[in-house]
Each structure stands twice: as C-alpha cells, then as structure tokens.
Amino acid sequence: MLNSCYLLTRTRVLFPKYKRVHLLQDFVTLQQVRHLDVGPKGTYIAKKIPALVKLEPGKKYYWCKCGLSKKQPFCDGAHKPTQFKPVMLTVDVPKRVLLCRCKQTSNEPYCDMTHVKVMFSSFGKRLGLAK
C-alpha cells in the first residue's frame, strides 16, 4: 500500500498538467487502498448490504453502477476510468427504497437480495473454500 501511495504522489509531482494520468493513477490507487472485490458482473462491490434511501418526487438521482463512488449508492463521478455509466432514477411519489450497493443486482438500481450470495461467496474465498 505504501508503494501505491508513493507512486500516486510521484505521478502528481512529475506530471502536474496531465489530468488523464491523474485519473488513471487515482483509479489504480483507489482500487488498491480500498481493497474492493470484483463481482461476477465485473463491477466493484462497494458494500455487501443495500442502502435504505428516501427519494423525493421530481428529483433526478444517479445510482452508481461501477462501485467506486464514495457517496454510495449515488454517483460522484468516480466511474470515469471505467466503462460503467450511472443509472438515472426518478420517482413520481415520495418513497423509501432499498438501493443496491453490491452492484450485482438484476433489478438495477433496486436491491434483489443478491448481496446475500455475494457475502457467502466472499466468505468462501477468504476461507479458501471457493475460487
């Protein structure tokens, strides 16, 4: 972890004008520092539990699909170095919903309880029972 932080600092010092270098280096460092698991869909697993969110009518929400956002379950623009784009969400009446944070749901952006399978598979990997 020390090497990736050093490399990030060194890249910013050596190439202060190249924003693209910053972005790609930040992406690699973020992945290494946060130790994010990658799910079967190729997205990063931000959390293994959904978020209960109150949505207001007439307001646009952008659900993070890549898993890199620090404002989970919503997008903060961290998806830019990936091929994933946020999912726009609006509601007609105020309601509370469970939004997926494991990013493996089949009913984007809503939770379909896939995180239970994700939890068991990640525990199996840590115990050496699954690949």
XYZ file of C-alpha atoms in Angstrom:
131
model
C 0.000 0.000 0.000
C 2.893 2.338 0.697
C 4.205 1.859 -2.834
C 0.881 2.776 -4.460
C 0.557 5.938 -2.347
C 4.157 6.883 -3.169
C 3.509 6.246 -6.863
C 0.390 8.440 -6.782
C 2.302 11.307 -5.156
C 5.222 10.861 -7.529
C 2.912 10.900 -10.591
C 1.303 14.160 -9.489
C 4.698 15.764 -8.935
C 6.187 14.606 -12.239
C 3.136 15.280 -14.436
C 1.136 18.119 -12.839
C -0.577 19.156 -16.107
C -1.731 15.704 -17.253
C -5.167 15.142 -15.759
C -5.619 11.821 -17.550
C -2.545 10.424 -15.811
C -4.014 11.605 -12.500
C -7.315 9.923 -13.230
C -5.856 6.565 -14.185
C -3.390 6.623 -11.308
C -6.138 7.596 -8.839
C -8.224 4.672 -10.122
C -5.412 2.154 -9.570
C -4.608 3.585 -6.145
C -8.272 3.652 -5.099
C -8.645 0.007 -6.045
C -5.516 -0.968 -4.084
C -6.191 1.146 -0.994
C -9.898 0.320 -0.559
C -9.405 -3.402 -1.365
C -12.585 -3.614 -3.405
C -13.768 -7.039 -4.523
C -14.923 -7.512 -8.099
C -18.266 -9.234 -8.565
C -19.405 -11.597 -11.334
C -20.707 -8.652 -13.391
C -17.274 -7.017 -13.416
C -18.314 -4.154 -11.142
C -16.712 -3.334 -7.808
C -18.600 -4.367 -4.687
C -18.904 -1.172 -2.644
C -20.835 -2.687 0.287
C -22.436 -6.031 0.913
C -25.662 -4.534 2.265
C -28.231 -2.304 0.499
C -28.964 1.321 1.399
C -32.420 2.409 2.547
C -32.964 5.756 0.822
C -35.860 8.224 0.799
C -36.431 9.515 -2.745
C -38.200 12.793 -3.489
C -40.544 13.207 -6.497
C -39.346 15.310 -9.420
C -35.689 14.960 -8.475
C -33.113 13.089 -10.580
C -30.870 10.602 -8.825
C -27.881 8.849 -10.350
C -27.168 5.389 -8.954
C -23.513 4.347 -9.032
C -23.106 1.285 -11.227
C -19.306 0.859 -11.042
C -18.977 0.638 -7.239
C -16.160 3.191 -6.966
C -18.212 6.148 -5.693
C -17.538 7.307 -2.146
C -21.138 8.576 -1.932
C -22.782 5.149 -2.229
C -25.331 4.335 -3.511
C -25.170 7.523 -5.597
C -22.625 8.519 -8.241
C -19.829 11.018 -7.585
C -18.106 10.701 -10.980
C -15.556 8.047 -9.970
C -16.711 5.824 -12.877
C -14.847 7.857 -15.492
C -11.864 5.477 -15.901
C -14.269 2.511 -16.250
C -16.768 1.512 -18.936
C -19.702 1.742 -16.486
C -22.151 4.668 -16.502
C -24.534 5.708 -13.710
C -28.222 4.796 -13.872
C -30.689 7.704 -13.708
C -33.580 7.245 -11.302
C -36.726 9.348 -10.728
C -39.929 8.713 -8.756
C -43.447 10.152 -9.013
C -44.298 9.975 -5.305
C -42.011 10.140 -2.263
C -40.950 6.671 -1.196
C -38.279 4.716 0.600
C -36.410 2.113 -1.417
C -33.528 -0.275 -0.956
C -30.807 0.611 -3.446
C -28.179 -1.994 -4.256
C -24.601 -1.352 -3.151
C -23.126 -4.739 -4.112
C -23.760 -3.785 -7.786
C -24.679 -7.363 -8.728
C -28.472 -6.898 -8.796
C -30.580 -7.975 -11.775
C -33.103 -5.226 -10.997
C -30.891 -2.121 -11.260
C -30.800 0.064 -9.179
C -33.002 -1.732 -6.662
C -31.794 -4.470 -4.326
C -32.887 -8.007 -5.212
C -31.036 -9.650 -2.277
C -28.105 -10.759 -4.465
C -25.811 -9.344 -1.757
C -26.518 -12.467 0.324
C -24.946 -14.617 -2.396
C -22.077 -12.104 -2.678
C -21.446 -12.292 1.085
C -21.313 -16.085 1.098
C -19.029 -16.241 -1.934
C -16.632 -13.641 -0.465
C -16.503 -15.502 2.866
C -15.839 -18.717 0.959
C -12.948 -17.068 -0.886
C -11.431 -15.823 2.368
C -11.707 -19.272 3.929
C -10.262 -20.909 0.827
C -13.456 -22.856 0.060
C -14.324 -21.103 -3.222
C -12.374 -19.691 -6.141
